[in-house]
Amino acid sequence: MKASSRTCSLHLRFAAEALVKLLRWHFGHSEFRGRQLEAIEAVISGRDCFCLMPTGGGKSMCYQIPALSKTGIVLVVCPLIALMENQVMALKEKGIAAEYLSSTQTAEARNKIHEDLECGKPSLRLLYVTPELIATPGFMSKLTRIHARGLLNLIAIDEAHCISTWGHDFRPSYRKLSSLRSRLPNVPILALTATAVPKVQKDVIESLCLQDPLVLKSSFDRPNIYYEVRYKDLLNDPYVDLTTLLKSCGHVCAIVYCLERTTCDDLAAHLLKSGISCAAYHAGLNSKLRSSVLDDWISSKTQVVVATVAFGYDCISNFSEVEYYLPLEFCCAHICCVQSSGL
């Protein structure tokens, strides 16, 4: 082995050891899972990365550890405000400087974050934002200034499949993220998703202008997942069947998906009347009530959430305690159910 090769090998080994120390110190884990370390080392070295991991595979660690490895800010693009709130809360409990920006915050809270971003040495390590906020000229100008000062270390895009028009969950606001490469050059981009067929993967990489990205795919073999199909047409009463199933399971964490808001409300009322702790979640509810429902569900105060797709499949993928996923009605793409059930 040449001297230069030995030096490189030693450097990587010591770098990996330092990253494991960060993992142990801040999160209490003794080792990385799956391909987390490869993704982390790639973005820290400045390389773009496309990361395909199953739900519960630890995607968030791929940008949280880099945020702790050096001074500067990691920008995290997230589709759901409720999800941002919960991730930031969890990070703050660990003593990690993280914040999110959204319209649900008070003007005072937003101003405090903006002041920190504009100062010479921001205290923030992670900033969570929605794709809609990035699309605004004012916020993009702020990012440009942070980048010019050399303080923007990484852009992590969660649920990256939403950028693809070929995907099952396309969101126009994600498509606008394509400008990040030209507006913020030389900042590594980490695209993360739990679902992307080859056509979607190619579209995500091209749309985000990822340059020679490291493409990582983890195993999707999940022996702990069991599928059962019940035909509604053969049931006397789907509501009664669902109620019986949930009662037989004991106090479990579950989510039921419906296509219509009225169905969510009706089913939630039926389950409550049957003695099951549950709540409805859909776009017809105000943001405070939706956040409250999500918080109660995550903290186990509520057993079952009856929701439309407004709840977001990414809520499930970032919450590992879900034991039962019950789509009462199918959406247009079965892959949605596959992803949200843990594959």
PDB file of N, CA and C in Angstrom, residues 113-119 133-152 183-184:
ATOM      1  N   ILE A 113     -35.267  34.052  15.133  1.00  0.00           N
ATOM      2  CA  ILE A 113     -34.530  33.120  14.270  1.00  0.00           C
ATOM      3  C   ILE A 113     -33.811  33.883  13.163  1.00  0.00           C
ATOM      4  N   HIS A 114     -34.505  34.834  12.547  1.00  0.00           N
ATOM      5  CA  HIS A 114     -33.896  35.626  11.471  1.00  0.00           C
ATOM      6  C   HIS A 114     -32.697  36.426  11.980  1.00  0.00           C
ATOM      7  N   GLU A 115     -32.783  36.956  13.188  1.00  0.00           N
ATOM      8  CA  GLU A 115     -31.667  37.701  13.774  1.00  0.00           C
ATOM      9  C   GLU A 115     -30.454  36.793  13.955  1.00  0.00           C
ATOM     10  N   ASP A 116     -30.700  35.580  14.391  1.00  0.00           N
ATOM     11  CA  ASP A 116     -29.596  34.626  14.572  1.00  0.00           C
ATOM     12  C   ASP A 116     -28.945  34.296  13.230  1.00  0.00           C
ATOM     13  N   LEU A 117     -29.774  34.136  12.194  1.00  0.00           N
ATOM     14  CA  LEU A 117     -29.243  33.807  10.868  1.00  0.00           C
ATOM     15  C   LEU A 117     -28.391  34.933  10.300  1.00  0.00           C
ATOM     16  N   GLU A 118     -28.725  36.162  10.652  1.00  0.00           N
ATOM     17  CA  GLU A 118     -28.020  37.322  10.096  1.00  0.00           C
ATOM     18  C   GLU A 118     -26.752  37.683  10.865  1.00  0.00           C
ATOM     19  N   CYS A 119     -26.586  37.128  12.068  1.00  0.00           N
ATOM     20  CA  CYS A 119     -25.410  37.500  12.856  1.00  0.00           C
ATOM     21  C   CYS A 119     -24.150  36.822  12.308  1.00  0.00           C
ATOM     22  N   LEU A 133     -41.594  28.044   1.567  1.00  0.00           N
ATOM     23  CA  LEU A 133     -40.816  29.172   2.084  1.00  0.00           C
ATOM     24  C   LEU A 133     -39.581  29.406   1.230  1.00  0.00           C
ATOM     25  N   ILE A 134     -38.925  28.340   0.810  1.00  0.00           N
ATOM     26  CA  ILE A 134     -37.726  28.485  -0.017  1.00  0.00           C
ATOM     27  C   ILE A 134     -38.045  29.190  -1.329  1.00  0.00           C
ATOM     28  N   ALA A 135     -39.263  29.009  -1.815  1.00  0.00           N
ATOM     29  CA  ALA A 135     -39.657  29.606  -3.094  1.00  0.00           C
ATOM     30  C   ALA A 135     -39.869  31.115  -3.003  1.00  0.00           C
ATOM     31  N   THR A 136     -39.918  31.667  -1.795  1.00  0.00           N
ATOM     32  CA  THR A 136     -40.138  33.110  -1.657  1.00  0.00           C
ATOM     33  C   THR A 136     -38.831  33.868  -1.880  1.00  0.00           C
ATOM     34  N   PRO A 137     -38.865  34.977  -2.625  1.00  0.00           N
ATOM     35  CA  PRO A 137     -37.641  35.745  -2.921  1.00  0.00           C
ATOM     36  C   PRO A 137     -36.911  36.215  -1.666  1.00  0.00           C
ATOM     37  N   GLY A 138     -37.670  36.636  -0.648  1.00  0.00           N
ATOM     38  CA  GLY A 138     -37.044  37.146   0.566  1.00  0.00           C
ATOM     39  C   GLY A 138     -36.204  36.108   1.276  1.00  0.00           C
ATOM     40  N   PHE A 139     -36.733  34.904   1.408  1.00  0.00           N
ATOM     41  CA  PHE A 139     -35.984  33.861   2.114  1.00  0.00           C
ATOM     42  C   PHE A 139     -34.816  33.362   1.275  1.00  0.00           C
ATOM     43  N   MET A 140     -35.006  33.280  -0.039  1.00  0.00           N
ATOM     44  CA  MET A 140     -33.897  32.857  -0.895  1.00  0.00           C
ATOM     45  C   MET A 140     -32.746  33.860  -0.823  1.00  0.00           C
ATOM     46  N   SER A 141     -33.074  35.144  -0.733  1.00  0.00           N
ATOM     47  CA  SER A 141     -32.029  36.169  -0.590  1.00  0.00           C
ATOM     48  C   SER A 141     -31.262  35.975   0.714  1.00  0.00           C
ATOM     49  N   LYS A 142     -31.992  35.605   1.760  1.00  0.00           N
ATOM     50  CA  LYS A 142     -31.347  35.362   3.053  1.00  0.00           C
ATOM     51  C   LYS A 142     -30.398  34.163   2.963  1.00  0.00           C
ATOM     52  N   LEU A 143     -30.852  33.107   2.289  1.00  0.00           N
ATOM     53  CA  LEU A 143     -29.997  31.930   2.104  1.00  0.00           C
ATOM     54  C   LEU A 143     -28.748  32.281   1.304  1.00  0.00           C
ATOM     55  N   THR A 144     -28.925  33.126   0.301  1.00  0.00           N
ATOM     56  CA  THR A 144     -27.790  33.546  -0.527  1.00  0.00           C
ATOM     57  C   THR A 144     -26.749  34.280   0.310  1.00  0.00           C
ATOM     58  N   ARG A 145     -27.209  35.111   1.236  1.00  0.00           N
ATOM     59  CA  ARG A 145     -26.285  35.850   2.108  1.00  0.00           C
ATOM     60  C   ARG A 145     -25.567  34.900   3.077  1.00  0.00           C
ATOM     61  N   ILE A 146     -26.299  33.944   3.610  1.00  0.00           N
ATOM     62  CA  ILE A 146     -25.682  32.958   4.510  1.00  0.00           C
ATOM     63  C   ILE A 146     -24.623  32.152   3.752  1.00  0.00           C
ATOM     64  N   HIS A 147     -24.966  31.788   2.522  1.00  0.00           N
ATOM     65  CA  HIS A 147     -24.040  31.029   1.672  1.00  0.00           C
ATOM     66  C   HIS A 147     -22.793  31.842   1.357  1.00  0.00           C
ATOM     67  N   ALA A 148     -22.961  33.129   1.095  1.00  0.00           N
ATOM     68  CA  ALA A 148     -21.828  34.001   0.764  1.00  0.00           C
ATOM     69  C   ALA A 148     -20.851  34.111   1.933  1.00  0.00           C
ATOM     70  N   ARG A 149     -21.349  33.937   3.147  1.00  0.00           N
ATOM     71  CA  ARG A 149     -20.494  33.984   4.341  1.00  0.00           C
ATOM     72  C   ARG A 149     -19.900  32.621   4.669  1.00  0.00           C
ATOM     73  N   GLY A 150     -20.169  31.630   3.809  1.00  0.00           N
ATOM     74  CA  GLY A 150     -19.604  30.295   3.999  1.00  0.00           C
ATOM     75  C   GLY A 150     -20.203  29.521   5.156  1.00  0.00           C
ATOM     76  N   LEU A 151     -21.468  29.809   5.479  1.00  0.00           N
ATOM     77  CA  LEU A 151     -22.087  29.194   6.651  1.00  0.00           C
ATOM     78  C   LEU A 151     -23.187  28.188   6.323  1.00  0.00           C
ATOM     79  N   LEU A 152     -23.422  27.941   5.032  1.00  0.00           N
ATOM     80  CA  LEU A 152     -24.433  26.956   4.651  1.00  0.00           C
ATOM     81  C   LEU A 152     -23.717  25.659   4.282  1.00  0.00           C
ATOM     82  N   ARG A 183     -28.558  28.807  -7.411  1.00  0.00           N
ATOM     83  CA  ARG A 183     -28.532  29.930  -6.477  1.00  0.00           C
ATOM     84  C   ARG A 183     -27.542  29.715  -5.337  1.00  0.00           C
ATOM     85  N   LEU A 184     -27.290  28.449  -4.991  1.00  0.00           N
ATOM     86  CA  LEU A 184     -26.403  28.134  -3.867  1.00  0.00           C
ATOM     87  C   LEU A 184     -25.356  27.114  -4.308  1.00  0.00           C
TER      88      LEU A 184
END
